[in-house]
Amino acid sequence: MQAPQLFMILLGCRPEGRHTEQHDIFFGIGTSLKELIPEMNAFWPEAKGKIHIDALRIVKKVGTHQVTVVNKSEELKTDLNSLFFLNLGGYKKDEFDELHYKILVVSDQKALAIKEAKKTSFYKHMGYKGATSHIDDKFGVDVDDVFEIKDILTEDTKSKYALKFTPAGEMPEDEIFLGYLPLSKI
């Protein structure tokens, strides 16, 4: 049997009454993508099962850390690190859109995770006077707009699994899969 992995998935759908496709990020732990389908549907009930995947990442490496899923009983109470998800928003002059950049950071503090996000080229360059880049949903940076992954997993998942952080060494970067994939085709 395959070991459980942390999945970061960009879900998309066009809910009834909307003019454009909507997106959200889903995090789940499982041994396969198919196993997570019920959780994805429960995560976005307004989509009425018409969800597709636009991007997928199996999270194994973040920065200098290897991220491993372990059984809850193996959770290290001495590991102060957490995995944070930040959704950066920014603007390009004369482009009618808000652009986004999603980032994962391993840190022992939210404030340090935000500091890392501010170092990205997206944060430094995706904005201009009057429309600065920000961590959604506010202009400027606000700690409340950072999500700790262990807090946004389902209760069932949190009762079974924990994340372990170790030095990544020469481990390759995570592969990102892009493209339209309806859940019904998985």
mmCIF file of C-alpha atoms in Angstrom:
data_model
loop_
_atom_site.group_PDB
_atom_site.id
_atom_site.type_symbol
_atom_site.label_atom_id
_atom_site.label_comp_id
_atom_site.label_asym_id
_atom_site.label_seq_id
_atom_site.Cartn_x
_atom_site.Cartn_y
_atom_site.Cartn_z
ATOM 1 C CA MET A 1 0.000 0.000 0.000
ATOM 2 C CA GLN A 2 1.229 3.466 -0.872
ATOM 3 C CA ALA A 3 2.133 5.868 1.941
ATOM 4 C CA PRO A 4 -0.214 8.813 2.557
ATOM 5 C CA GLN A 5 0.840 12.098 0.969
ATOM 6 C CA LEU A 6 -0.137 15.744 1.328
ATOM 7 C CA PHE A 7 -1.946 17.008 -1.774
ATOM 8 C CA MET A 8 -2.277 20.718 -2.647
ATOM 9 C CA ILE A 9 -4.970 21.056 -5.307
ATOM 10 C CA LEU A 10 -6.300 24.064 -7.228
ATOM 11 C CA LEU A 11 -9.988 23.316 -7.686
ATOM 12 C CA GLY A 12 -12.117 25.095 -10.252
ATOM 13 C CA CYS A 13 -15.787 25.287 -11.154
ATOM 14 C CA ARG A 14 -18.357 27.734 -12.449
ATOM 15 C CA PRO A 15 -21.121 27.722 -9.862
ATOM 16 C CA GLU A 16 -24.655 28.391 -11.045
ATOM 17 C CA GLY A 17 -25.261 32.097 -11.537
ATOM 18 C CA ARG A 18 -21.571 33.009 -11.914
ATOM 19 C CA HIS A 19 -20.058 34.503 -15.078
ATOM 20 C CA THR A 20 -16.504 33.308 -14.576
ATOM 21 C CA GLU A 21 -14.814 30.218 -13.267
ATOM 22 C CA GLN A 22 -14.090 30.326 -9.548
ATOM 23 C CA HIS A 23 -11.091 28.722 -7.826
ATOM 24 C CA ASP A 24 -10.053 27.596 -4.374
ATOM 25 C CA ILE A 25 -7.172 25.661 -2.865
ATOM 26 C CA PHE A 26 -7.842 22.300 -1.235
ATOM 27 C CA PHE A 27 -5.379 20.454 0.994
ATOM 28 C CA GLY A 28 -5.898 16.783 1.744
ATOM 29 C CA ILE A 29 -3.961 13.742 2.867
ATOM 30 C CA GLY A 30 -4.446 10.402 1.177
ATOM 31 C CA THR A 31 -2.795 7.578 -0.692
ATOM 32 C CA SER A 32 -4.339 8.632 -4.011
ATOM 33 C CA LEU A 33 -6.144 11.489 -5.692
ATOM 34 C CA LYS A 34 -9.239 9.322 -6.131
ATOM 35 C CA GLU A 35 -9.411 8.766 -2.384
ATOM 36 C CA LEU A 36 -9.788 12.549 -1.868
ATOM 37 C CA ILE A 37 -12.779 13.045 -4.221
ATOM 38 C CA PRO A 38 -15.438 12.852 -1.462
ATOM 39 C CA GLU A 39 -13.500 15.399 0.628
ATOM 40 C CA MET A 40 -13.137 17.767 -2.364
ATOM 41 C CA ASN A 41 -16.887 17.603 -3.056
ATOM 42 C CA ALA A 42 -17.664 18.212 0.637
ATOM 43 C CA PHE A 43 -15.171 21.110 0.665
ATOM 44 C CA TRP A 44 -17.099 22.946 -2.078
ATOM 45 C CA PRO A 45 -20.784 21.932 -1.831
ATOM 46 C CA GLU A 46 -21.972 24.909 -3.949
ATOM 47 C CA ALA A 47 -20.204 23.328 -6.932
ATOM 48 C CA LYS A 48 -22.733 20.475 -6.806
ATOM 49 C CA GLY A 49 -20.109 17.937 -7.875
ATOM 50 C CA LYS A 50 -19.059 19.866 -11.000
ATOM 51 C CA ILE A 51 -15.511 20.409 -9.806
ATOM 52 C CA HIS A 52 -12.357 20.041 -11.824
ATOM 53 C CA ILE A 53 -8.655 20.240 -11.000
ATOM 54 C CA ASP A 54 -6.539 22.946 -12.646
ATOM 55 C CA ALA A 55 -3.289 22.317 -10.734
ATOM 56 C CA LEU A 56 -1.944 19.638 -8.430
ATOM 57 C CA ARG A 57 1.119 19.324 -6.236
ATOM 58 C CA ILE A 58 2.099 16.456 -3.981
ATOM 59 C CA VAL A 59 3.908 18.365 -1.235
ATOM 60 C CA LYS A 60 7.201 16.679 -0.393
ATOM 61 C CA LYS A 61 9.633 19.593 -0.220
ATOM 62 C CA VAL A 62 9.101 23.162 0.949
ATOM 63 C CA GLY A 63 12.164 25.383 0.992
ATOM 64 C CA THR A 64 14.896 23.462 2.801
ATOM 65 C CA HIS A 65 12.456 21.056 4.473
ATOM 66 C CA GLN A 66 11.226 17.620 3.506
ATOM 67 C CA VAL A 67 7.530 17.276 4.361
ATOM 68 C CA THR A 68 6.391 13.783 5.311
ATOM 69 C CA VAL A 69 2.956 12.583 6.376
ATOM 70 C CA VAL A 70 3.094 10.419 9.518
ATOM 71 C CA ASN A 71 0.468 8.711 11.647
ATOM 72 C CA LYS A 72 -0.863 11.005 14.364
ATOM 73 C CA SER A 73 0.680 8.712 16.992
ATOM 74 C CA GLU A 74 4.143 9.464 15.533
ATOM 75 C CA GLU A 75 3.724 13.247 15.739
ATOM 76 C CA LEU A 76 6.765 14.918 17.254
ATOM 77 C CA LYS A 77 5.606 17.272 19.994
ATOM 78 C CA THR A 78 9.099 18.820 20.021
ATOM 79 C CA ASP A 79 8.915 19.968 16.363
ATOM 80 C CA LEU A 80 7.883 23.615 16.528
ATOM 81 C CA ASN A 81 7.666 24.028 12.749
ATOM 82 C CA SER A 82 4.400 24.278 10.861
ATOM 83 C CA LEU A 83 3.472 24.432 7.197
ATOM 84 C CA PHE A 84 1.821 27.712 6.186
ATOM 85 C CA PHE A 85 -0.153 28.522 3.030
ATOM 86 C CA LEU A 86 -0.154 32.143 1.862
ATOM 87 C CA ASN A 87 -2.181 33.480 -1.048
ATOM 88 C CA LEU A 88 -0.513 36.619 -2.397
ATOM 89 C CA GLY A 89 -2.518 39.014 -4.539
ATOM 90 C CA GLY A 90 -1.175 41.701 -6.842
ATOM 91 C CA TYR A 91 -1.926 43.890 -9.817
ATOM 92 C CA LYS A 92 -0.408 44.881 -13.148
ATOM 93 C CA LYS A 93 -1.145 48.383 -14.389
ATOM 94 C CA ASP A 94 -3.956 48.462 -16.975
ATOM 95 C CA GLU A 95 -4.737 44.735 -16.577
ATOM 96 C CA PHE A 96 -8.330 44.127 -15.443
ATOM 97 C CA ASP A 97 -7.555 41.339 -13.009
ATOM 98 C CA GLU A 98 -6.075 40.498 -9.655
ATOM 99 C CA LEU A 99 -3.185 38.095 -10.082
ATOM 100 C CA HIS A 100 -2.318 35.532 -7.418
ATOM 101 C CA TYR A 101 0.720 33.632 -6.264
ATOM 102 C CA LYS A 102 0.369 30.773 -3.836
ATOM 103 C CA ILE A 103 3.262 29.976 -1.528
ATOM 104 C CA LEU A 104 4.024 27.349 1.093
ATOM 105 C CA VAL A 105 6.447 28.136 3.913
ATOM 106 C CA VAL A 106 7.765 25.962 6.744
ATOM 107 C CA SER A 107 8.354 28.085 9.816
ATOM 108 C CA ASP A 108 7.888 28.101 13.569
ATOM 109 C CA GLN A 109 6.009 31.435 13.461
ATOM 110 C CA LYS A 110 3.354 33.045 11.258
ATOM 111 C CA ALA A 111 5.278 36.313 11.335
ATOM 112 C CA LEU A 112 8.354 34.611 9.854
ATOM 113 C CA ALA A 113 6.217 32.931 7.172
ATOM 114 C CA ILE A 114 4.885 36.363 6.178
ATOM 115 C CA LYS A 115 8.436 37.742 6.123
ATOM 116 C CA GLU A 116 9.408 34.933 3.688
ATOM 117 C CA ALA A 117 6.409 35.758 1.467
ATOM 118 C CA LYS A 118 7.510 39.395 1.299
ATOM 119 C CA LYS A 119 10.858 38.267 -0.157
ATOM 120 C CA THR A 120 9.254 36.724 -3.262
ATOM 121 C CA SER A 121 9.628 38.547 -6.551
ATOM 122 C CA PHE A 122 5.820 38.433 -6.943
ATOM 123 C CA TYR A 123 5.360 40.435 -3.749
ATOM 124 C CA LYS A 124 8.049 42.919 -4.739
ATOM 125 C CA HIS A 125 6.925 43.461 -8.341
ATOM 126 C CA MET A 126 3.178 42.799 -8.627
ATOM 127 C CA GLY A 127 1.797 46.104 -7.616
ATOM 128 C CA TYR A 128 2.122 49.790 -8.139
ATOM 129 C CA LYS A 129 1.260 52.989 -6.304
ATOM 130 C CA GLY A 130 -2.407 52.780 -5.362
ATOM 131 C CA ALA A 131 -2.615 49.003 -5.885
ATOM 132 C CA THR A 132 0.073 47.337 -3.814
ATOM 133 C CA SER A 133 0.602 43.597 -3.660
ATOM 134 C CA HIS A 134 -0.867 42.006 -0.565
ATOM 135 C CA ILE A 135 -1.752 38.782 1.145
ATOM 136 C CA ASP A 136 -5.414 38.245 0.335
ATOM 137 C CA ASP A 137 -7.976 39.455 1.536
ATOM 138 C CA LYS A 138 -6.601 42.793 2.703
ATOM 139 C CA PHE A 139 -4.272 45.467 1.369
ATOM 140 C CA GLY A 140 -1.006 45.213 3.236
ATOM 141 C CA VAL A 141 0.013 42.114 5.112
ATOM 142 C CA ASP A 142 -2.166 40.722 7.852
ATOM 143 C CA VAL A 143 -1.332 37.658 9.951
ATOM 144 C CA ASP A 144 -4.981 36.546 9.801
ATOM 145 C CA ASP A 145 -4.615 35.880 6.076
ATOM 146 C CA VAL A 146 -2.118 33.066 6.565
ATOM 147 C CA PHE A 147 -3.403 29.509 6.949
ATOM 148 C CA GLU A 148 -1.613 26.840 8.940
ATOM 149 C CA ILE A 149 -2.164 23.638 6.964
ATOM 150 C CA LYS A 150 -2.886 21.493 9.994
ATOM 151 C CA ASP A 151 -5.775 23.846 10.818
ATOM 152 C CA ILE A 152 -7.488 23.585 7.418
ATOM 153 C CA LEU A 153 -7.414 19.807 7.015
ATOM 154 C CA THR A 154 -10.648 17.943 7.795
ATOM 155 C CA GLU A 155 -11.199 16.789 11.381
ATOM 156 C CA ASP A 156 -11.003 13.149 10.255
ATOM 157 C CA THR A 157 -7.650 13.766 8.550
ATOM 158 C CA LYS A 158 -6.248 15.657 11.549
ATOM 159 C CA SER A 159 -7.197 12.768 13.844
ATOM 160 C CA LYS A 160 -5.204 10.297 11.691
ATOM 161 C CA TYR A 161 -2.171 12.196 10.374
ATOM 162 C CA ALA A 162 0.467 14.781 11.222
ATOM 163 C CA LEU A 163 3.214 16.463 9.201
ATOM 164 C CA LYS A 164 6.882 15.882 9.937
ATOM 165 C CA PHE A 165 9.640 18.275 8.826
ATOM 166 C CA THR A 166 13.245 17.179 8.267
ATOM 167 C CA PRO A 167 16.145 18.673 6.280
ATOM 168 C CA ALA A 168 15.545 18.126 2.542
ATOM 169 C CA GLY A 169 19.182 17.929 1.500
ATOM 170 C CA GLU A 170 19.490 17.564 -2.289
ATOM 171 C CA MET A 171 15.877 16.509 -2.757
ATOM 172 C CA PRO A 172 14.310 17.730 -6.038
ATOM 173 C CA GLU A 173 11.586 20.383 -6.062
ATOM 174 C CA ASP A 174 7.983 19.173 -6.111
ATOM 175 C CA GLU A 175 6.490 18.620 -9.538
ATOM 176 C CA ILE A 176 3.435 20.722 -10.397
ATOM 177 C CA PHE A 177 0.826 19.176 -12.659
ATOM 178 C CA LEU A 178 -1.234 21.644 -14.699
ATOM 179 C CA GLY A 179 -4.288 21.100 -16.852
ATOM 180 C CA TYR A 180 -8.019 20.573 -16.807
ATOM 181 C CA LEU A 181 -9.037 17.340 -15.048
ATOM 182 C CA PRO A 182 -12.697 16.789 -14.108
ATOM 183 C CA LEU A 183 -13.101 14.783 -10.891
ATOM 184 C CA SER A 184 -15.326 12.417 -12.856
ATOM 185 C CA LYS A 185 -12.286 11.363 -14.959
ATOM 186 C CA ILE A 186 -10.115 10.346 -11.997
#
